[in-house]
Short mmCIF file of C-alpha atoms in Angstrom, two decimals:
data_model
loop_
_atom_site.label_atom_id
_atom_site.label_comp_id
_atom_site.label_asym_id
_atom_site.label_seq_id
_atom_site.Cartn_x
_atom_site.Cartn_y
_atom_site.Cartn_z
CA MET A 1 -5.58 18.66 127.43
CA GLU A 2 -9.05 18.44 128.99
CA ARG A 3 -10.51 17.50 125.36
CA VAL A 4 -7.94 15.22 124.79
CA ALA A 5 -8.14 13.47 128.04
CA ALA A 6 -12.17 13.34 127.57
CA ALA A 7 -11.82 11.98 124.10
CA LYS A 8 -9.13 9.45 125.26
CA GLN A 9 -11.60 8.38 127.87
CA PHE A 10 -14.60 7.96 125.66
CA ILE A 11 -12.63 5.84 123.37
CA GLU A 12 -11.32 3.43 125.98
CA ASN A 13 -14.81 3.37 127.04
CA HIS A 14 -16.12 2.60 123.63
CA TYR A 15 -13.87 -0.35 122.83
CA ARG A 16 -13.96 -1.66 126.51
CA THR A 17 -17.78 -1.71 126.44
CA GLN A 18 -17.63 -3.35 122.73
CA MET A 19 -15.24 -5.99 123.87
CA LYS A 20 -17.69 -6.85 126.81
CA ASN A 21 -20.59 -7.01 124.76
CA ILE A 22 -19.02 -9.64 122.38
CA LYS A 23 -17.85 -11.47 125.45
CA ASP A 24 -21.45 -11.54 126.84
CA ARG A 25 -22.96 -12.60 123.72
CA LYS A 26 -20.68 -15.48 123.32
CA GLU A 27 -21.71 -16.47 126.71
CA ARG A 28 -25.55 -16.16 126.49
CA ARG A 29 -25.04 -18.40 123.40
CA TRP A 30 -22.88 -20.95 124.99
CA VAL A 31 -25.58 -21.13 128.32
CA LEU A 32 -28.46 -21.54 125.80
CA GLU A 33 -26.35 -24.47 124.07
CA ARG A 34 -25.35 -26.23 127.17
CA LYS A 35 -28.94 -25.95 128.29
CA ILE A 36 -30.32 -27.40 125.05
CA ALA A 37 -27.76 -30.46 125.38
CA SER A 38 -28.84 -31.40 128.76
CA SER A 39 -32.67 -31.12 127.80
CA ASP A 40 -34.62 -33.63 125.69
CA VAL A 41 -35.58 -31.18 122.99
CA SER A 42 -35.61 -32.33 119.08
CA GLU A 43 -33.26 -31.07 116.79
CA GLU A 44 -35.87 -28.68 115.12
CA GLU A 45 -36.58 -27.29 118.58
CA GLN A 46 -32.92 -26.91 119.14
CA ILE A 47 -32.53 -24.65 116.11
CA ASN A 48 -35.44 -22.53 116.76
CA LEU A 49 -34.11 -21.75 120.18
CA ILE A 50 -30.81 -20.76 118.73
CA LYS A 51 -32.87 -18.73 116.23
CA ASP A 52 -34.72 -16.89 118.51
CA LEU A 53 -31.65 -16.10 120.49
CA GLU A 54 -30.15 -14.72 117.64
CA ARG A 55 -33.37 -12.30 116.79
CA LYS A 56 -33.39 -11.13 120.47
CA GLU A 57 -29.63 -10.45 119.82
CA THR A 58 -30.39 -8.43 116.70
CA GLU A 59 -32.95 -6.49 118.61
CA PHE A 60 -30.72 -5.85 121.59
CA MET A 61 -28.27 -4.06 119.36
CA ARG A 62 -31.06 -2.18 117.45
CA LEU A 63 -32.04 -0.66 121.01
CA LYS A 64 -28.62 0.07 121.86
CA ARG A 65 -28.10 2.33 118.75
CA HIS A 66 -31.31 4.47 119.50
CA LYS A 67 -30.44 7.65 120.62
CA ILE A 68 -32.74 8.73 123.75
CA CYS A 69 -33.80 12.44 124.08
CA VAL A 70 -35.89 14.35 126.63
CA ASP A 71 -38.56 14.55 123.84
CA ASP A 72 -39.07 10.83 124.36
CA PHE A 73 -40.78 11.73 127.69
CA GLU A 74 -43.66 13.66 128.86
CA LEU A 75 -42.63 15.62 131.95
CA LEU A 76 -45.10 15.76 134.71
CA THR A 77 -44.69 17.07 138.71
CA ILE A 78 -41.74 18.44 140.08
CA ILE A 79 -40.63 16.07 143.37
CA GLY A 80 -37.32 17.66 143.98
CA ARG A 81 -35.24 20.72 143.24
CA GLY A 82 -31.38 21.41 144.27
CA ALA A 83 -28.93 23.71 143.47
CA PHE A 84 -28.29 22.02 139.78
CA GLY A 85 -31.40 21.06 138.74
CA GLU A 86 -34.50 19.33 139.83
CA VAL A 87 -36.28 15.82 139.93
CA ARG A 88 -39.05 15.40 137.87
CA LEU A 89 -41.84 12.56 137.62
CA CYS A 90 -42.15 11.69 133.74
CA ARG A 91 -43.70 9.35 131.60
CA GLU A 92 -42.05 7.54 128.54
CA LYS A 93 -44.08 8.03 125.59
CA LYS A 94 -43.40 4.62 123.98
CA SER A 95 -43.81 2.46 126.64
CA SER A 96 -45.97 4.80 129.25
CA ASN A 97 -43.49 3.64 131.90
CA ILE A 98 -43.24 5.77 134.89
CA TYR A 99 -39.81 7.13 135.81
CA ALA A 100 -38.00 9.70 137.81
CA MET A 101 -36.15 12.33 135.57
CA LYS A 102 -33.10 14.00 137.21
CA LYS A 103 -32.29 17.20 134.95
CA LEU A 104 -28.95 18.91 135.82
CA LYS A 105 -27.62 22.28 134.27
CA LYS A 106 -24.31 21.81 132.68
CA SER A 107 -23.13 25.27 132.98
CA GLU A 108 -23.88 24.82 136.98
CA MET A 109 -21.61 21.80 137.26
CA LEU A 110 -18.81 22.99 135.19
CA SER A 111 -18.73 26.68 136.85
CA ARG A 112 -18.73 24.50 140.41
CA GLY A 113 -16.16 22.07 139.47
CA GLN A 114 -18.91 18.96 139.79
CA VAL A 115 -18.15 17.03 136.62
CA GLU A 116 -16.33 14.51 138.09
CA HIS A 117 -19.35 13.89 140.89
CA VAL A 118 -22.06 13.54 138.15
CA ARG A 119 -19.77 11.08 136.48
CA ALA A 120 -19.23 8.96 139.41
CA GLU A 121 -22.75 9.02 140.34
CA ARG A 122 -23.70 7.98 136.65
CA ASN A 123 -21.18 5.25 136.59
CA LEU A 124 -22.13 3.79 139.87
CA LEU A 125 -25.69 3.47 138.84
CA ALA A 126 -24.61 1.85 135.91
CA GLU A 127 -22.22 -0.53 137.51
CA VAL A 128 -24.00 -1.57 140.55
CA ALA A 129 -26.99 -4.29 140.21
CA SER A 130 -28.77 -4.09 143.51
CA HIS A 131 -32.00 -4.38 144.69
CA CYS A 132 -30.94 -2.10 147.48
CA ILE A 133 -30.23 1.09 145.46
CA VAL A 134 -32.29 3.11 142.75
CA LYS A 135 -31.85 1.77 139.31
CA LEU A 136 -30.78 3.71 136.38
CA TYR A 137 -32.62 3.24 133.08
CA TYR A 138 -31.41 5.82 130.52
CA SER A 139 -28.42 8.53 130.43
CA PHE A 140 -28.46 11.33 128.27
CA GLN A 141 -27.65 14.80 127.61
CA ASP A 142 -28.53 17.68 125.08
CA ALA A 143 -26.89 21.04 124.94
CA GLU A 144 -27.84 22.55 128.05
CA TYR A 145 -28.49 19.64 130.41
CA LEU A 146 -27.81 16.15 131.52
CA TYR A 147 -30.61 13.65 132.51
CA LEU A 148 -30.58 10.64 134.60
CA ILE A 149 -33.54 8.58 133.89
CA MET A 150 -34.21 6.34 137.37
CA GLU A 151 -36.90 4.21 138.55
CA TYR A 152 -39.70 6.39 140.58
CA LEU A 153 -40.45 5.52 144.29
CA PRO A 154 -43.52 6.88 145.62
CA GLY A 155 -43.22 6.31 149.00
CA GLY A 156 -41.31 9.04 149.44
CA ASP A 157 -38.16 9.33 151.66
CA VAL A 158 -37.18 8.29 155.23
CA MET A 159 -36.91 12.34 156.31
CA THR A 160 -40.56 12.76 155.55
CA LEU A 161 -41.62 9.26 157.05
CA LEU A 162 -39.69 10.64 160.47
CA ILE A 163 -41.14 13.96 160.29
CA ARG A 164 -44.98 12.92 159.89
CA GLU A 165 -44.35 9.91 162.71
CA ASP A 166 -42.24 12.11 164.44
CA THR A 167 -40.55 8.68 166.08
CA LEU A 168 -40.21 5.40 164.79
CA THR A 169 -40.10 2.22 166.86
CA GLU A 170 -36.98 0.17 167.55
CA SER A 171 -38.44 -2.72 165.50
CA VAL A 172 -39.38 -0.35 162.51
CA ALA A 173 -35.98 1.57 162.78
CA ARG A 174 -34.28 -1.78 162.68
CA PHE A 175 -35.66 -2.82 159.70
CA TYR A 176 -34.65 0.48 157.75
CA ILE A 177 -31.14 0.75 159.20
CA ALA A 178 -30.63 -2.88 158.25
CA GLN A 179 -31.63 -2.67 154.39
CA SER A 180 -29.38 0.91 155.12
CA VAL A 181 -26.37 -1.69 155.88
CA LEU A 182 -27.12 -3.79 152.73
CA ALA A 183 -27.23 -0.76 150.32
CA ILE A 184 -24.07 0.54 151.69
CA GLU A 185 -22.21 -2.54 151.76
CA SER A 186 -23.19 -3.11 148.25
CA ILE A 187 -21.72 0.23 146.75
CA HIS A 188 -18.59 -0.64 148.88
CA LYS A 189 -18.21 -4.12 147.02
CA HIS A 190 -17.60 -2.08 143.79
CA ASN A 191 -15.39 0.23 145.64
CA TYR A 192 -17.69 3.21 145.75
CA ILE A 193 -18.14 5.48 148.91
CA HIS A 194 -21.55 7.30 149.23
CA ARG A 195 -20.45 10.40 151.33
CA ASP A 196 -23.84 11.67 151.95
CA ILE A 197 -25.93 9.00 153.80
CA LYS A 198 -28.76 10.64 155.53
CA PRO A 199 -32.55 10.15 155.60
CA ASP A 200 -33.49 12.45 152.87
CA ASN A 201 -31.47 9.92 150.31
CA LEU A 202 -33.13 6.74 151.65
CA LEU A 203 -36.28 6.22 149.43
CA LEU A 204 -39.33 3.96 150.15
CA ASP A 205 -40.85 1.87 147.09
CA LYS A 206 -44.76 1.31 147.03
CA ASN A 207 -44.51 -1.55 149.43
CA GLY A 208 -42.48 0.29 151.95
CA HIS A 209 -38.89 -1.27 151.19
CA MET A 210 -35.80 1.14 151.06
CA LYS A 211 -33.28 1.98 148.56
CA LEU A 212 -30.30 4.30 148.76
CA SER A 213 -30.24 7.45 146.21
CA ASP A 214 -28.76 10.16 145.32
CA PHE A 215 -25.09 9.41 144.46
CA GLY A 216 -23.66 12.96 143.50
CA LEU A 217 -21.09 13.20 146.08
CA CYS A 218 -20.27 9.44 145.70
CA LYS A 219 -16.40 8.61 145.30
CA PRO A 220 -14.57 5.89 143.06
CA LEU A 221 -11.69 4.36 145.43
CA ASP A 222 -9.15 1.85 144.56
CA CYS A 223 -9.84 -1.37 146.92
CA THR A 224 -6.05 -0.54 148.24
CA THR A 225 -6.79 2.85 149.20
CA LEU A 226 -10.11 2.35 150.86
CA SER A 227 -8.73 1.89 154.68
CA ALA A 228 -6.38 5.41 153.78
CA ILE A 229 -9.46 7.72 153.45
CA ASN A 230 -8.95 10.86 155.61
CA GLU A 231 -12.41 11.07 157.54
CA ASN A 232 -12.14 15.14 157.82
CA GLU A 233 -12.10 15.17 154.14
CA ALA A 234 -15.01 13.34 153.22
CA MET A 235 -17.95 15.95 153.44
CA ASP A 236 -16.69 19.59 154.24
CA ASP A 237 -19.33 22.48 154.66
CA GLU A 238 -18.67 23.53 151.35
CA ASN A 239 -19.42 19.81 149.86
CA LEU A 240 -22.55 19.89 151.81
CA ARG A 241 -23.68 23.35 150.36
CA GLU A 242 -22.90 22.12 146.60
CA SER A 243 -24.56 18.46 147.42
CA MET A 244 -26.15 17.22 143.90
CA ASP A 245 -29.24 16.02 146.19
CA VAL A 246 -32.76 17.62 145.43
CA ASP A 247 -33.52 18.89 149.29
CA GLY A 248 -32.53 22.47 148.31
CA CYS A 249 -30.05 24.55 149.91
CA PHE A 250 -29.29 25.87 153.38
CA PRO A 251 -31.61 28.75 154.58
CA ASP A 252 -30.33 31.06 157.40
CA THR A 253 -32.61 29.77 160.08
CA ASP A 254 -32.37 31.24 163.29
CA LYS A 255 -31.56 28.20 165.58
CA GLY A 256 -33.79 29.07 168.32
CA SER A 257 -36.95 29.74 165.93
CA ARG A 258 -39.67 27.44 165.17
CA TRP A 259 -40.57 26.11 161.85
CA LYS A 260 -43.91 25.99 160.59
CA SER A 261 -43.75 23.47 157.85
CA PRO A 262 -42.27 19.95 156.93
CA ARG A 263 -39.89 22.00 154.70
CA GLU A 264 -38.75 24.37 157.68
CA GLN A 265 -38.28 21.25 159.72
CA LEU A 266 -36.15 19.21 156.99
CA GLN A 267 -33.94 22.59 156.67
CA HIS A 268 -33.28 23.33 160.21
CA TRP A 269 -32.30 19.35 160.79
CA GLN A 270 -29.98 19.62 157.73
CA MET A 271 -28.27 23.09 158.83
CA ASN A 272 -27.51 21.41 162.57
CA ARG A 273 -26.86 17.73 161.70
CA ARG A 274 -22.98 18.03 161.24
CA LYS A 275 -22.41 20.30 164.34
CA LEU A 276 -24.47 17.57 166.35
CA ILE A 277 -22.33 14.44 164.81
CA VAL A 278 -18.99 16.10 164.84
CA HIS A 279 -19.66 17.12 168.48
CA TRP A 280 -21.53 13.82 169.83
CA LYS A 281 -19.62 13.18 173.08
CA ASN A 282 -21.19 16.83 174.09
CA HIS A 283 -24.79 16.49 172.45
CA LEU A 284 -25.71 12.86 172.41
CA LYS A 285 -28.14 12.04 175.40
CA PHE A 286 -30.72 9.17 175.40
CA PRO A 287 -34.20 10.76 176.96
CA GLU A 288 -35.75 8.61 179.68
CA GLU A 289 -39.17 8.59 177.65
CA ALA A 290 -37.19 7.22 174.29
CA ARG A 291 -36.78 3.76 176.30
CA LEU A 292 -34.27 2.40 174.26
CA THR A 293 -32.79 -1.06 174.76
CA PRO A 294 -29.14 -1.20 176.10
CA GLU A 295 -28.32 -2.87 172.53
CA ALA A 296 -29.82 0.14 170.54
CA LYS A 297 -27.72 2.53 172.92
CA ASP A 298 -24.73 0.39 172.27
CA LEU A 299 -24.69 0.59 168.68
CA ILE A 300 -25.46 4.02 168.59
CA TYR A 301 -22.50 4.26 170.80
CA ARG A 302 -20.00 2.21 168.68
CA LEU A 303 -20.98 3.73 165.38
CA LEU A 304 -20.17 7.26 166.58
CA CYS A 305 -16.85 6.55 168.13
CA ASP A 306 -13.63 7.62 167.12
CA VAL A 307 -12.32 5.32 163.92
CA GLU A 308 -10.04 2.90 165.51
CA HIS A 309 -12.94 1.61 168.06
CA ARG A 310 -15.75 1.99 165.29
CA LEU A 311 -18.27 -0.75 164.49
CA GLY A 312 -17.80 -1.71 160.63
CA THR A 313 -14.50 -0.56 160.15
CA GLY A 314 -13.72 -4.07 159.24
CA GLY A 315 -16.60 -4.62 157.00
CA ALA A 316 -20.51 -4.70 157.13
CA ASP A 317 -20.47 -8.27 158.88
CA GLN A 318 -19.28 -6.72 162.32
CA ILE A 319 -22.41 -4.62 162.17
CA LYS A 320 -24.37 -7.60 161.15
CA VAL A 321 -23.70 -9.57 164.00
CA HIS A 322 -24.10 -6.77 166.53
CA PRO A 323 -27.03 -8.01 169.19
CA TRP A 324 -29.52 -5.62 168.22
CA PHE A 325 -29.98 -7.19 165.01
CA LYS A 326 -30.08 -10.69 166.46
CA ASP A 327 -33.57 -11.37 164.95
CA VAL A 328 -32.75 -9.94 161.43
CA VAL A 329 -32.80 -12.59 158.42
CA TRP A 330 -30.43 -10.36 156.34
CA ASP A 331 -31.01 -12.50 153.10
CA LYS A 332 -34.80 -12.08 153.35
CA LEU A 333 -35.19 -8.73 154.13
CA TYR A 334 -36.23 -7.64 150.66
CA GLU A 335 -38.63 -10.37 150.42
CA MET A 336 -40.65 -10.26 153.79
CA GLU A 337 -43.22 -7.39 154.37
CA ALA A 338 -41.82 -4.09 155.04
CA ALA A 339 -41.90 -2.34 158.70
CA PHE A 340 -44.07 0.44 157.19
CA LYS A 341 -46.18 0.50 154.15
CA PRO A 342 -46.65 3.92 152.62
CA GLU A 343 -49.98 5.37 151.13
CA VAL A 344 -49.61 5.33 147.47
CA ASN A 345 -52.80 5.83 145.43
CA GLY A 346 -51.70 5.07 141.75
CA GLU A 347 -48.48 5.09 139.74
CA LEU A 348 -48.76 8.99 139.56
CA ASP A 349 -49.35 9.62 143.20
CA THR A 350 -46.55 12.24 144.73
CA GLN A 351 -48.28 12.92 148.24
CA ASN A 352 -45.37 11.49 150.12
CA PHE A 353 -42.79 14.43 148.54
CA LEU A 354 -42.82 17.84 149.01
CA LYS A 355 -44.72 20.05 146.78
CA PHE A 356 -42.71 22.54 144.44
CA ASP A 357 -44.13 25.15 142.28
CA GLU A 358 -42.92 25.21 138.26
CA LEU A 359 -40.67 27.98 137.77
CA ASP A 360 -40.92 27.56 134.14
CA PRO A 361 -43.13 25.94 132.28
CA PRO A 362 -41.61 22.47 130.84
CA THR A 363 -40.54 22.61 127.25
CA PRO A 364 -38.58 19.96 126.12
CA ALA A 365 -35.65 20.35 124.12
CA ARG A 366 -35.89 19.39 120.42
CA THR A 367 -32.16 18.14 119.97
CA GLY A 368 -31.44 14.50 120.84
CA SER A 369 -27.97 13.56 122.23
CA GLY A 370 -25.01 15.15 120.35
CA PRO A 371 -21.40 14.88 120.14
CA SER A 372 -21.27 16.86 123.37
CA ARG A 373 -22.69 14.33 125.57
CA LYS A 374 -19.50 12.30 124.55
CA VAL A 375 -16.78 15.20 125.03
CA ILE A 376 -18.15 16.40 128.33
CA LEU A 377 -18.71 13.23 130.27
CA GLY A 378 -18.42 10.26 127.73
CA TRP A 379 -21.71 9.25 128.80
CA ASP A 380 -23.93 6.47 127.22
CA TYR A 381 -26.48 4.10 128.01
CA THR A 382 -26.34 0.48 128.23
CA ALA A 383 -29.18 -1.82 127.11
CA GLU A 384 -30.17 -4.91 129.14
CA PRO A 385 -28.97 -8.14 127.30
CA PRO A 386 -31.80 -10.47 125.76
CA THR A 387 -32.43 -13.54 128.07
CA GLU A 388 -34.09 -16.67 127.13
CA GLY A 389 -38.02 -16.74 127.48
CA THR A 390 -38.22 -12.99 127.71
CA GLY A 391 -39.71 -10.62 125.17
CA THR A 392 -38.07 -7.63 123.47
CA PRO A 393 -35.22 -6.23 126.15
CA MET A 394 -35.69 -3.12 127.60
CA LEU A 395 -33.24 -0.41 128.17
CA ALA A 396 -31.60 -0.68 131.29
CA SER A 397 -28.32 -0.03 133.15
CA SER A 398 -27.39 -3.29 134.70
CA GLY A 399 -28.10 -6.89 134.21
CA ASP A 400 -31.19 -7.24 136.28
CA ALA A 401 -34.71 -7.35 134.72
CA MET A 402 -36.06 -3.81 135.66
CA SER A 403 -39.61 -2.67 135.96
CA PRO A 404 -40.51 0.68 137.42
#
């Protein structure tokens, strides 16, 4: 029955995609024809523009049929490791573009019942076109692993930033919390919930702008059931242990002991975070030396309180109009200079990530994407449609013009 369900889903997705491609192709032709009709160009030039679009459409379809495999990438430094696999810097051999490759072991995911989580992660990345979340460029699989090829954000994560800086000023915190609000809002608009929002999953690009990542625990929801979510089942301790993120497992660390490294500090924070938020009424205290403004304290209280009084239950606009954000220009956040600019020396720089040792030398599999990829997950990558005035389209997961 599982095989039948998987085959049914693959066929439905295939024909849904085909029909969407035909519709999109007709729409692109119609847009170009309207643009030509309203411009003062000769008949010969009009014919050439139409032919150029048709050539790009043909190239677009050719690229979509190309099967990507791990051999198309040069494997570089490991920048993350978790229970299901690792995240590694990689370079596409053909284009020399740099990406982050998330490599997930199939047997582990199947044994732990995580297939639906991975499918939801891939679908969200493919569906949501937003500059607030990490972009997906390719998805494929071989006999042993699933692969997500995503943009590489060399600025590291906000957790590492917090460890290095110890404390952020209110203005810096306001900037990144505001960008977090936009990121969460963008996935809620597509009827997904993240369920694992934490500093580790907020990544910085080379300019210091933040993007939301790691959707391994995200859940697709019908908009009619969005308000009926049971808070207590959203993230239990078992889900925390089996999270798809790449920050490792939860070690047995003595609560009173002092950590010796940033990694131990990170693990200590992860181990205790749920107990301290869940029991915020007993544990939340504002130290005098923090010098928080009344508006900041009010926002914290109104985000931690019981759901019937919680800010944001009526949508992101409730948070956006809070007095603490009064100087934030929401539609310009990603255009302005970031509140913090990370040190990044070149496209291969990994200084803003924790160091991981190689367990085994990287040995790329020699097989491309085969039938198994369709049976288990029904995955396929999509390509960026051709647009007027652009060159050969690159493979992508959404309509955004994507460049790493």
